[in-house]
XYZ file of C-alpha atoms in Angstrom:
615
model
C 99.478 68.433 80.437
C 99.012 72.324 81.202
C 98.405 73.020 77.721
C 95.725 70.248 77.246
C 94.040 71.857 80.375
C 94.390 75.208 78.704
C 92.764 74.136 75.634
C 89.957 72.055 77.253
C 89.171 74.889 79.208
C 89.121 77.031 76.159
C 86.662 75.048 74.395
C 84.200 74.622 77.060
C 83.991 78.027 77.529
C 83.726 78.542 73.387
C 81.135 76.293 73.923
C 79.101 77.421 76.571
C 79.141 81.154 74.825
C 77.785 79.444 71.746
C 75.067 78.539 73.793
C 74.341 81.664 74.900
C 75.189 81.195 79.013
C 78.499 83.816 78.591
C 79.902 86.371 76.786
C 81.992 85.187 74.563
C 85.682 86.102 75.975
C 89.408 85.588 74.847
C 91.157 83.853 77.613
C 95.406 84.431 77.342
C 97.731 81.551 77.087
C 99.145 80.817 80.628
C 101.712 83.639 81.623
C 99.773 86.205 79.344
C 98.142 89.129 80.920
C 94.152 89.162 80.628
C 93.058 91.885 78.066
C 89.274 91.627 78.287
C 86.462 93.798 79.733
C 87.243 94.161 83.787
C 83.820 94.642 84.623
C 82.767 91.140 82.841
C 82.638 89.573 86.792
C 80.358 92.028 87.767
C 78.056 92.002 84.868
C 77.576 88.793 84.745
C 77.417 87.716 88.154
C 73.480 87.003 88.405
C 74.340 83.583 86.078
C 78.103 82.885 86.465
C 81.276 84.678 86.388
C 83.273 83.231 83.796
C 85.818 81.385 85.737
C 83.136 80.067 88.155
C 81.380 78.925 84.588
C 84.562 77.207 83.692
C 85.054 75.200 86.494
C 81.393 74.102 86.518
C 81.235 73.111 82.889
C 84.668 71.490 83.304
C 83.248 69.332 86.779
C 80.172 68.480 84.664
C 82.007 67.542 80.815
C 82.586 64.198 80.440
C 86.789 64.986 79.116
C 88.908 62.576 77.368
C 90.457 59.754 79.265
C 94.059 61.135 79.593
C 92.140 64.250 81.481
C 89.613 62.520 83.395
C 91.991 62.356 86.575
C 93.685 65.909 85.761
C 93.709 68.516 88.866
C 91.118 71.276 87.405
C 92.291 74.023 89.334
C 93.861 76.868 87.763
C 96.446 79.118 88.565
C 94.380 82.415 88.971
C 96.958 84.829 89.715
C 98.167 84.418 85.608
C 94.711 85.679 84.646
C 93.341 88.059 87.035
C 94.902 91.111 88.632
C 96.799 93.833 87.407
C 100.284 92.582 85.767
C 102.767 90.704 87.914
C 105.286 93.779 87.646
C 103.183 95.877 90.042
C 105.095 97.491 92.823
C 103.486 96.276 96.415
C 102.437 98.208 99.304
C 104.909 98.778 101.878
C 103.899 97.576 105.021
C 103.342 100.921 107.670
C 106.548 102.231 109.348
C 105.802 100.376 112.836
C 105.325 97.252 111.047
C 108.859 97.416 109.615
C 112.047 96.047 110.747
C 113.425 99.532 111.866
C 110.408 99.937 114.058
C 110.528 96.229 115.303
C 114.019 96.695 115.992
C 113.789 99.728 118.152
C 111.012 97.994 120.036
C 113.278 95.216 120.546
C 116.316 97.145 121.910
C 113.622 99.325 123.965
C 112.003 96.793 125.586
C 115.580 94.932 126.382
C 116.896 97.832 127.670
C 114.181 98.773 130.141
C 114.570 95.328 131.307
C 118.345 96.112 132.101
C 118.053 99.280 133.183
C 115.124 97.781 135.936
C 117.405 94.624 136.826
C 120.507 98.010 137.398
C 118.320 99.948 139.886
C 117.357 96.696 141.876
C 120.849 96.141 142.300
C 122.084 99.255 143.058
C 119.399 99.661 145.756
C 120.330 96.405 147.195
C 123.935 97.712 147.801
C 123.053 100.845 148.456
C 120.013 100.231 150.807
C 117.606 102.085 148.541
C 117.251 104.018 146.023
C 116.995 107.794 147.055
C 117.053 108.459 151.210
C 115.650 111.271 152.674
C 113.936 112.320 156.153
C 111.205 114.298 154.245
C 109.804 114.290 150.741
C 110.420 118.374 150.896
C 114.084 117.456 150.977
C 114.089 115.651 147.717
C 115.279 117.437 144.552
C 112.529 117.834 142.394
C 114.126 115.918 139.306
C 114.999 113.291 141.717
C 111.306 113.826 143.082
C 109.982 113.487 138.826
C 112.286 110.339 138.495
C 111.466 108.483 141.139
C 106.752 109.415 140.599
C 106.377 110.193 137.727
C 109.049 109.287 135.058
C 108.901 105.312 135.269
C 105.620 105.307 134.531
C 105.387 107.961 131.385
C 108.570 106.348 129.717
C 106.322 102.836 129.802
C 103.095 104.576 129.242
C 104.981 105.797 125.738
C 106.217 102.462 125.371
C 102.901 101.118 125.570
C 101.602 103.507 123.135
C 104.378 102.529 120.304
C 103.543 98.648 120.398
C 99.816 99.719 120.350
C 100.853 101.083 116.973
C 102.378 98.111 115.662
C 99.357 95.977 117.130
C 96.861 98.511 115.105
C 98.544 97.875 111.844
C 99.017 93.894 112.339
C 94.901 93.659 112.912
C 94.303 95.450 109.739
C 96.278 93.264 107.511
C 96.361 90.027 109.314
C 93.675 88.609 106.347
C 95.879 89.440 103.879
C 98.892 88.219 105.042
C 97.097 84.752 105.172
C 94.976 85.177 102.113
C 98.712 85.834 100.384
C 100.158 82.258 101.207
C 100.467 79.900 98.320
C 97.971 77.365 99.633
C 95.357 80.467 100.527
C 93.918 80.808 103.615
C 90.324 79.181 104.774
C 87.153 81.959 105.541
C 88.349 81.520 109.433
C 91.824 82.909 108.906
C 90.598 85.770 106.071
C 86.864 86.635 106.169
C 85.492 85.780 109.110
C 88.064 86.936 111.335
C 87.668 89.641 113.433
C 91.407 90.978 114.265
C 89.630 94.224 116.229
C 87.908 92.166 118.625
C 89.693 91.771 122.445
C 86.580 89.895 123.603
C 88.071 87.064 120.768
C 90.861 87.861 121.557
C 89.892 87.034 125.285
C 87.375 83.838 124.997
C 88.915 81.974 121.298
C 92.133 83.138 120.534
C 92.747 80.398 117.767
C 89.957 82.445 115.509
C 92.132 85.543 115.247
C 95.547 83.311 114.029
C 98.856 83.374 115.482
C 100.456 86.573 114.260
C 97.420 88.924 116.130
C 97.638 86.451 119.157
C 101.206 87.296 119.504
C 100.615 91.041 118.949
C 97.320 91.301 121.328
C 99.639 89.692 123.820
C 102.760 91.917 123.262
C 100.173 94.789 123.388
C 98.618 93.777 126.924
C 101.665 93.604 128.374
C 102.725 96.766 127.454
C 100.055 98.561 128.242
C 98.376 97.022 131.362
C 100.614 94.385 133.090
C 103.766 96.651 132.906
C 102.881 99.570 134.488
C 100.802 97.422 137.171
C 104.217 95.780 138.322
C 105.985 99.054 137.991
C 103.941 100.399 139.877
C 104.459 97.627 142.722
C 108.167 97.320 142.246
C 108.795 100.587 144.133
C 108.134 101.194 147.744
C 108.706 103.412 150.697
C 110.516 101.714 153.836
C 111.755 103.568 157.245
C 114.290 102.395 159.260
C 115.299 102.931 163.117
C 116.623 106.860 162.455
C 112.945 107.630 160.463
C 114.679 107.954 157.035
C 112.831 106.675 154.240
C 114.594 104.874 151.801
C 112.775 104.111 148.250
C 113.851 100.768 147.325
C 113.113 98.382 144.600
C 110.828 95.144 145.319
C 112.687 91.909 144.240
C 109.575 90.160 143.565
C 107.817 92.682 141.499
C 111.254 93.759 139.827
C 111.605 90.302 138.355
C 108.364 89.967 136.650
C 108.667 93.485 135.391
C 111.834 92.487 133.859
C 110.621 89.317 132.832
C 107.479 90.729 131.326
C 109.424 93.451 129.213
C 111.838 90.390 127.948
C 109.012 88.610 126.985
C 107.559 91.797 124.835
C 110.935 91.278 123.054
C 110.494 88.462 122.240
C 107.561 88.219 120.622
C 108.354 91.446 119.111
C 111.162 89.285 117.336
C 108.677 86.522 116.393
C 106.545 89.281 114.446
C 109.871 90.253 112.824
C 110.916 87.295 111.781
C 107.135 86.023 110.409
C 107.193 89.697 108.740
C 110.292 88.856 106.554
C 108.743 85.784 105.388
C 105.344 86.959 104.914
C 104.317 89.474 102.216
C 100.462 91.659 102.489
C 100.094 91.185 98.384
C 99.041 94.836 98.642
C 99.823 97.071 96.274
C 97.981 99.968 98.104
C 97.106 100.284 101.512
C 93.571 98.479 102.761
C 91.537 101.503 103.967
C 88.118 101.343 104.216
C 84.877 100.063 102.722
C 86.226 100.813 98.648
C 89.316 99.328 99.282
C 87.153 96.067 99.817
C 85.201 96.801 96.722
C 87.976 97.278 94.484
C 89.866 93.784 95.625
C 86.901 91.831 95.073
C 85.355 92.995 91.470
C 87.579 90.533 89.471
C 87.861 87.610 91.578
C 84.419 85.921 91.454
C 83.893 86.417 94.991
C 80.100 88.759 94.587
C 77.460 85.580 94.460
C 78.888 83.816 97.323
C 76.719 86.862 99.524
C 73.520 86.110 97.985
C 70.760 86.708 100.264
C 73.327 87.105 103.339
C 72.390 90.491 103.961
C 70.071 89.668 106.848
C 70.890 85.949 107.338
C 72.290 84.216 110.981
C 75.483 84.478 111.380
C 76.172 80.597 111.488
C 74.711 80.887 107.741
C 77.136 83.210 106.918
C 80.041 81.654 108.537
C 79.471 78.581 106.400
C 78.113 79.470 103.522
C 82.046 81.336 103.449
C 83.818 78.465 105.005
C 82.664 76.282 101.746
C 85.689 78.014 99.949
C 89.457 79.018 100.171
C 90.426 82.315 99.624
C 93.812 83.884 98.151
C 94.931 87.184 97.595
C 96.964 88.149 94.254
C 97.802 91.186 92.895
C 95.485 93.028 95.324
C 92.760 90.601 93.920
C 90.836 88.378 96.045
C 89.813 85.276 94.705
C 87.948 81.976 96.219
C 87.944 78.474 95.251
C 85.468 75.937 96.396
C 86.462 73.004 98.877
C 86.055 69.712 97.424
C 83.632 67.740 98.641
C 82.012 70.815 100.953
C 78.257 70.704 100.744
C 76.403 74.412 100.436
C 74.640 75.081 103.983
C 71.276 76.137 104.235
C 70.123 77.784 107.131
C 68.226 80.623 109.133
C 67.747 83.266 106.555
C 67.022 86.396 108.897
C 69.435 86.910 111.907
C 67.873 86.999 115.399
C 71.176 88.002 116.988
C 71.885 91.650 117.613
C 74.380 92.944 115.231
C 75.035 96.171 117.188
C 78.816 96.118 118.616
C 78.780 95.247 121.800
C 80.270 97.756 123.841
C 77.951 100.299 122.483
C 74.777 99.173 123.699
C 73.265 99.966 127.590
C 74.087 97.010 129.585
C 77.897 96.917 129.451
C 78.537 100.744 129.072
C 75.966 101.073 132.196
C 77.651 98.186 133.843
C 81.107 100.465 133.202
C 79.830 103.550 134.215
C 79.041 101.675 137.364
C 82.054 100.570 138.076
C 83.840 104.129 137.306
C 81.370 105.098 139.973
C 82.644 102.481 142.231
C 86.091 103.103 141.428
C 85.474 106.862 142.210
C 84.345 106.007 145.701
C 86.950 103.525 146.638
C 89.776 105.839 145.389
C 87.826 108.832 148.019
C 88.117 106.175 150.861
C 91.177 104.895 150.236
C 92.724 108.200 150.526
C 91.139 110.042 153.020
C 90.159 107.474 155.292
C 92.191 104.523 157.432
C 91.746 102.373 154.539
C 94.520 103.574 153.192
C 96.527 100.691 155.290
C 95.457 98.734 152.625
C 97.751 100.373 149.888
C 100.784 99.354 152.365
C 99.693 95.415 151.790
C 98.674 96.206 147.980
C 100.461 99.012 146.600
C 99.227 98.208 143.333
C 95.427 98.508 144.209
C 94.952 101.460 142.279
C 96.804 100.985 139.770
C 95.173 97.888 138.574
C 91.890 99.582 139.065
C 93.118 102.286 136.542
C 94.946 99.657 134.438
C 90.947 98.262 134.308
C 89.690 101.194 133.258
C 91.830 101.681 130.360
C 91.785 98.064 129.272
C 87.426 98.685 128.874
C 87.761 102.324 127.645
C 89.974 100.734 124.730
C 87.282 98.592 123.606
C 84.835 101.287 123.482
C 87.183 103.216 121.527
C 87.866 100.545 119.168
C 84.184 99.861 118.493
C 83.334 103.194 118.165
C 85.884 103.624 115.160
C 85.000 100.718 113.994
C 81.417 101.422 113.191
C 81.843 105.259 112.795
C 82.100 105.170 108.653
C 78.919 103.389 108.697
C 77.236 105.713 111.142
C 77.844 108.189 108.634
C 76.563 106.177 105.661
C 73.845 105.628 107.609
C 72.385 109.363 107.764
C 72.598 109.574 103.743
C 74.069 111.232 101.096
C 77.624 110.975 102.810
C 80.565 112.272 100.437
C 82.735 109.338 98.843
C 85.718 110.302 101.069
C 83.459 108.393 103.747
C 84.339 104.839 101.317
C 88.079 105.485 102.504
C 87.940 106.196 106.127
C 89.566 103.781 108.510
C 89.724 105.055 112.035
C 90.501 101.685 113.353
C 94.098 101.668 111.843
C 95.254 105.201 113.683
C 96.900 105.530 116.489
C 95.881 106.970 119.616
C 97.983 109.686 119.221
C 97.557 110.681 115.445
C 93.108 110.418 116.443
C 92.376 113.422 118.131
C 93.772 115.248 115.239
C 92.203 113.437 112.538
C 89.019 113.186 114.162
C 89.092 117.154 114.023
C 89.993 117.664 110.692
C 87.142 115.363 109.935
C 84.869 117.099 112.016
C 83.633 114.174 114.085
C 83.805 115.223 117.447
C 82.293 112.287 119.195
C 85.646 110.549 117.774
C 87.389 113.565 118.857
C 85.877 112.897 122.273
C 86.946 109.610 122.716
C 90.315 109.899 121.301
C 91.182 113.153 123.786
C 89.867 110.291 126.649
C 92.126 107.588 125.620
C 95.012 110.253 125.983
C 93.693 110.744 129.466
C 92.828 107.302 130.599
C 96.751 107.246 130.225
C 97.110 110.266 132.443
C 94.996 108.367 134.678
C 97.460 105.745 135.039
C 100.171 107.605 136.015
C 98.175 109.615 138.752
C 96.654 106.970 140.248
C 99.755 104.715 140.514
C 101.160 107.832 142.356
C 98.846 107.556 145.395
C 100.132 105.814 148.363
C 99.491 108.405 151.061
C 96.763 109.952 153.464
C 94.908 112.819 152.148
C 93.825 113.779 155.460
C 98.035 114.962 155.727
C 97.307 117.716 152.568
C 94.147 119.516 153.728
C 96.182 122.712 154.383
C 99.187 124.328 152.663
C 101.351 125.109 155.441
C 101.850 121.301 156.087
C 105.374 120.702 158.430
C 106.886 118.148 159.903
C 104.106 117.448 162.486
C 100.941 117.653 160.126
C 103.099 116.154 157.025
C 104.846 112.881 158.823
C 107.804 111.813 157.320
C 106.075 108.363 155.880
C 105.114 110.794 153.178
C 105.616 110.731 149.874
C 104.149 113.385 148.359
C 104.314 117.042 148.432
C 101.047 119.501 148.837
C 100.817 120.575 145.138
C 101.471 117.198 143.733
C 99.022 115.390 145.992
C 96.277 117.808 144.870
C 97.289 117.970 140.904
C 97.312 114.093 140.810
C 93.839 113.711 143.119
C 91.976 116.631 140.681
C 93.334 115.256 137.744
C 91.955 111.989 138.841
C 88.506 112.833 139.489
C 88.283 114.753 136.648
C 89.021 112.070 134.079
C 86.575 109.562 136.021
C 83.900 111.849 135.518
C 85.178 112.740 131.742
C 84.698 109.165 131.183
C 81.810 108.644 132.947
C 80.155 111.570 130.885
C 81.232 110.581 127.740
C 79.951 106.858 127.685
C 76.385 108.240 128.273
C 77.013 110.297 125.298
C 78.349 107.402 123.506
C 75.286 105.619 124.319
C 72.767 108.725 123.184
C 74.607 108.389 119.791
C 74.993 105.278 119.044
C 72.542 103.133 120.693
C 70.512 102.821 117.277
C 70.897 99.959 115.521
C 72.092 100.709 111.695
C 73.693 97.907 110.716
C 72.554 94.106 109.576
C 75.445 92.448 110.835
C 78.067 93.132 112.750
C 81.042 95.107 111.518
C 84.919 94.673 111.617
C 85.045 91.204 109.378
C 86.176 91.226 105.777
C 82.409 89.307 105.108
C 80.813 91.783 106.273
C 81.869 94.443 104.342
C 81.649 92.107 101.178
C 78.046 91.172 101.875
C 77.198 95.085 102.233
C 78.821 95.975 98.951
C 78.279 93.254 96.991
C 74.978 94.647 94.831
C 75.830 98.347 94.873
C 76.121 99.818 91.754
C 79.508 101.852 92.184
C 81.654 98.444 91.931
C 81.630 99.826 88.288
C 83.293 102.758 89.564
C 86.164 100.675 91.078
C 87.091 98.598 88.082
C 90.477 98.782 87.354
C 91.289 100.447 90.834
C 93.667 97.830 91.800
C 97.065 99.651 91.210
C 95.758 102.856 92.308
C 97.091 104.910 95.651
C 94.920 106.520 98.052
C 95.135 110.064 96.839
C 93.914 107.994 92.876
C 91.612 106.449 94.508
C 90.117 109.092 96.409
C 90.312 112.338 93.192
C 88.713 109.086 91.177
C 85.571 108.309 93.765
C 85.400 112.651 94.051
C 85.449 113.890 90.673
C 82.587 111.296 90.264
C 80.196 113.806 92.520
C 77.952 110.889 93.843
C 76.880 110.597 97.509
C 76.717 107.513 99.120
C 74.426 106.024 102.006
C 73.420 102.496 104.039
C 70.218 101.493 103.413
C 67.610 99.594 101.212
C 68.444 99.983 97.461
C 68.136 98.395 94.298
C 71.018 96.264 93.197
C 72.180 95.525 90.254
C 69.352 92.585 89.405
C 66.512 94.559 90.556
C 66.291 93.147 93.734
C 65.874 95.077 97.206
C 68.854 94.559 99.152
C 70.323 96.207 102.412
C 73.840 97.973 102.083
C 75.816 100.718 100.916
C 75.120 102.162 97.382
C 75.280 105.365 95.984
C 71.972 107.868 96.106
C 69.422 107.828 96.353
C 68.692 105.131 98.072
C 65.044 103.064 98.153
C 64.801 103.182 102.275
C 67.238 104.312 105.135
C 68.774 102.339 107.611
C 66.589 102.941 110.325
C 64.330 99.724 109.601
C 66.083 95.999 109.026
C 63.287 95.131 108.425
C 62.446 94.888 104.130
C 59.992 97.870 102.786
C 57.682 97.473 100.169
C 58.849 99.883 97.620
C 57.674 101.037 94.336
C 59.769 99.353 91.812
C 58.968 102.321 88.893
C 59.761 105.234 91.613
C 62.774 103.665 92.873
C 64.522 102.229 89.597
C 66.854 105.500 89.254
């Protein structure tokens, strides 16, 4: 039966090149490696890509009667892609089982080590005793303030690494399954967004579910409740003894158990899944070259401007698989093609780059600046005795909005820079989003973006900001001189003079840091540049998908970064976002290479000399 497909097909397509409709093409028996021009699919695309020719003229032929109720599909992965010897991509070191497993026996451990010290200061009435805080050792004094909450700060910081790697190639792990993957789980998904994340989890799949979750806990709930698991008590001889909460305790321990295990469940769906990579998926060319072979250009026709509920099902009309670093679609049966809004009245601009959340933030940084002056200096302070986590959880805020700033602004930065023209071709490989928060500030200087640089230095410090603030649980009125005693410094303290001070001006500091730095993010990036909005596979397919340098990234698939980069280089073009003619003449919006027919600046379509713009 396969080889009466094989020949059928064959002969339709002999036919329809007779007629004039394709090139005519030699198609390999199944299990043969395709020989024949690479950039056919692109060429060709304003009629039909071959394969999307086949199956038409195959749906429309009347066959023979013994193949009139034969399954049409075809087995694309024997005809398209580079050969099936290719060596894969290796997922990133914290996606691999090494890195899992240390995460794993990490998390575990701190859970033991917390469920340890809440024993041992329930037999031993507390942790650490002392009269005053001047007669505690100073590593004692470091272990007790400030070392819980750096070792789980770090912690945090390596699962936010895994979680940065699992967004990037959660659509290809789906698109890799034998039955594909539909446009919800592969193009339309939008792995970098928390406000999904927050309001429709089931649009971002299971695997980035379980990592979001893994990654909130880490990073906000756990230091919130280690925070609160450790408090100050004084008993009839005015001793204080630090002990450990058993409320508090338990859900810490029970939070960092659960981190475990869902560490383990991205383990164990890691062995089973593969990416289908065979080079890592960084930035806008990666895109290009996955899609030039796998008749995926015509499904964006006219989408650069369109609604997004166009766009979400003009794609959800198909299935979509990855092989051998090829995407490919096929149509659903039955699916009917959508037509509506053609132009987009939604604003495409990210949304925690425009004014009304970041002034809504910088409001609340205010407000959290004011309550944190009260708190400390004033009787309010009472209140940290009922909440000791109050300011904690305000910090834990903080750093929970400041990450989604961060994230946008990375997300949109390579097209920021497309956007003011004639950007080098390095700018088709930048991925900011898939660096961790450590590894940024350094890249974003030897880049030379310093807004980036900006941000990045404020993420470290939003986590410096956690650890100060979750230190406070004192008056400040009992530090406003050095010489503090006995009298002035009462033995319900828990802080010394120069550690008070360092935390409460490092503190302010980074408020205002952050405060300053979201107006500049706003002076930077409050211009819209973009025609819809970023961090979805469609979108960068719908941006790409006329430009003229696909023929520059035929036969890319095999290639590694440093190929692919010496191969877009040594091609000296520059490369903006704009209005441009594509490859049929037509004006479209997206990223070509220069010069370009119109920047970015308008969305809206400029009437441009055809015979001045043509080159």
């Amino acid at each position: 039966m396969a080889e009466t497909l094989h020949s059928t097909r064959n002969r339709i397509l002999s036919d329809s090149a007779d007629l004039g409709h394709i090139p005519s093409k030699h198609y390999p028996s199944a299990g043969e490696p395709e020989r024949s021009n690479l950039s056919s699919s692109i060429q060709y695309e304003g009629k039909h890509s071959n394969e999307q020719y086949a199956r038409s003229s195959i749906a429309n032929k009347k066959l023979p009667e013994d193949e009139q109720d034969m399954d049409v599909s075809f087995d694309l992965s024997k005809f398209l892609g580079p050969e099936p010897g290719a060596m894969l991509y290796r997922s990133p070191v914290t996606m691999r089982w090494a890195y899992l497993a240390l995460l794993i026996s990490i998390s575990l451990t701190l859970a033991v080590l917390q469920e340890f010290l809440f024993q041992r200061s329930w037999k031993n009435g507390g942790l650490i005793v002392f009269k005053f805080v001047q007669n505690v050792s100073v590593n004692q004094y470091f272990l007790w303030r400030y070392a819980p909450t750096l070792v789980l700060v770090v912690f945090g910081l390596m699962v936010e690494a895994t979680d940065y790697e699992m967004k990037r190639l959660q659509p290809y792990y789906c698109m890799t399954r034998q039955e594909g993957a539909s446009a919800d789980e592969s193009m339309l998904v939008e792995p970098f967004s928390l406000w999904t994340y927050l309001t429709n989890p089931r649009l971002i799949g299971l695997r980035i579910f379980v990592s979001r979750t893994m990654t909130l806990l880490a990073t906000l709930a756990v230091p919130t409740l280690q925070s609160a698991s450790l408090s100050l008590i004084q008993d009839e001889q005015f001793k204080q003894h630090v002990v450990v909460n058993y409320v508090w305790s338990r859900l810490l321990s029970a939070a960092l158990c659960l981190i475990a295990v869902l560490v383990f469940t991205i383990l164990f769906r890691n062995s089973r899944d593969r990416s289908g990579l065979l080079a890592p998926p960084r930035g806008i060319a990666t895109t290009g070259k996955m899609i030039n072979r796998g008749q995926m250009l015509m499904i964006c026709k006219d989408l650069e401007l369109a609604h997004p509920d166009t766009i979400r099902k003009t794609f959800r009309q198909n299935r979509y698989y990855l092989r051998h670093s090829s995407i490919h679609r096929e149509k659903i049966k039955n699916s009917v093609a959508y037509v509506g809004p053609q132009h987009s009245g939604e604003n495409p601009h990210p949304f925690m780059l425009r004014w009304e959340p970041l002034s809504v933030f910088v409001a609340y940084l205010v407000i959290v600046l004011v309550i944190f002056t009260i708190v400390i200096f004033t009787q309010a302070n009472n209140a940290l005795q009922v909440v000791p986590w109050l300011l904690t959880a305000l910090a834990v805020v903080i750093k929970l909005v400041w990450s989604m700033i961060d994230e946008q602004v990375r997300l949109v930065e390579p097209y920021y820079i497309l956007s003011a023209r004639h950007a080098k071709a390095q700018v088709l490989l930048l991925d900011y989003t898939g660096t961790t928060t450590i590894e940024m500030p350094f890249k974003a200087l030897s880049d030379r973006r310093f807004l980036l640089l900006g941000i990045s230095i404020n993420s470290l410090l939003v986590e410096v900001l956690t650890v100060c603030m979750s230190s406070f649980k004192v008056k400040g009125t009992n530090f406003e001189h050095h010489n503090v005693d006995a009298i002035s410094n009462p033995p319900t303290s828990e802080e010394t003079f120069n550690s008070f001070w360092i935390s409460f001006i490092l503190a302010i500091v980074i408020l205002n840091s952050l405060s300053v730095f979201c107006s500049i993010v706003w002076l930077n990036r409050r211009r819209r540049f973009l025609s819809q909005l970023p961090g979805t596979l469609a979108t960068s397919l719908i941006l790409i998908y006329q430009n003229k340098f696909l023929f520059d990234l035929v036969g890319t698939e095999r290639l590694n970064m440093e190929e692919m980069e010496h191969r877009l280089v040594t091609s000296g073009k520059k490369f903006g976002l704009g209005w441009f003619r594509g490859r049929d003449g037509e004006l479209h919006f997206g990223i070509d290479e220069e010069e370009l027919s119109a920047s970015a600046k308008s969305l809206s379509r400029p009437v441009v000399d055809s015979a001045s713009s043509a080159g």
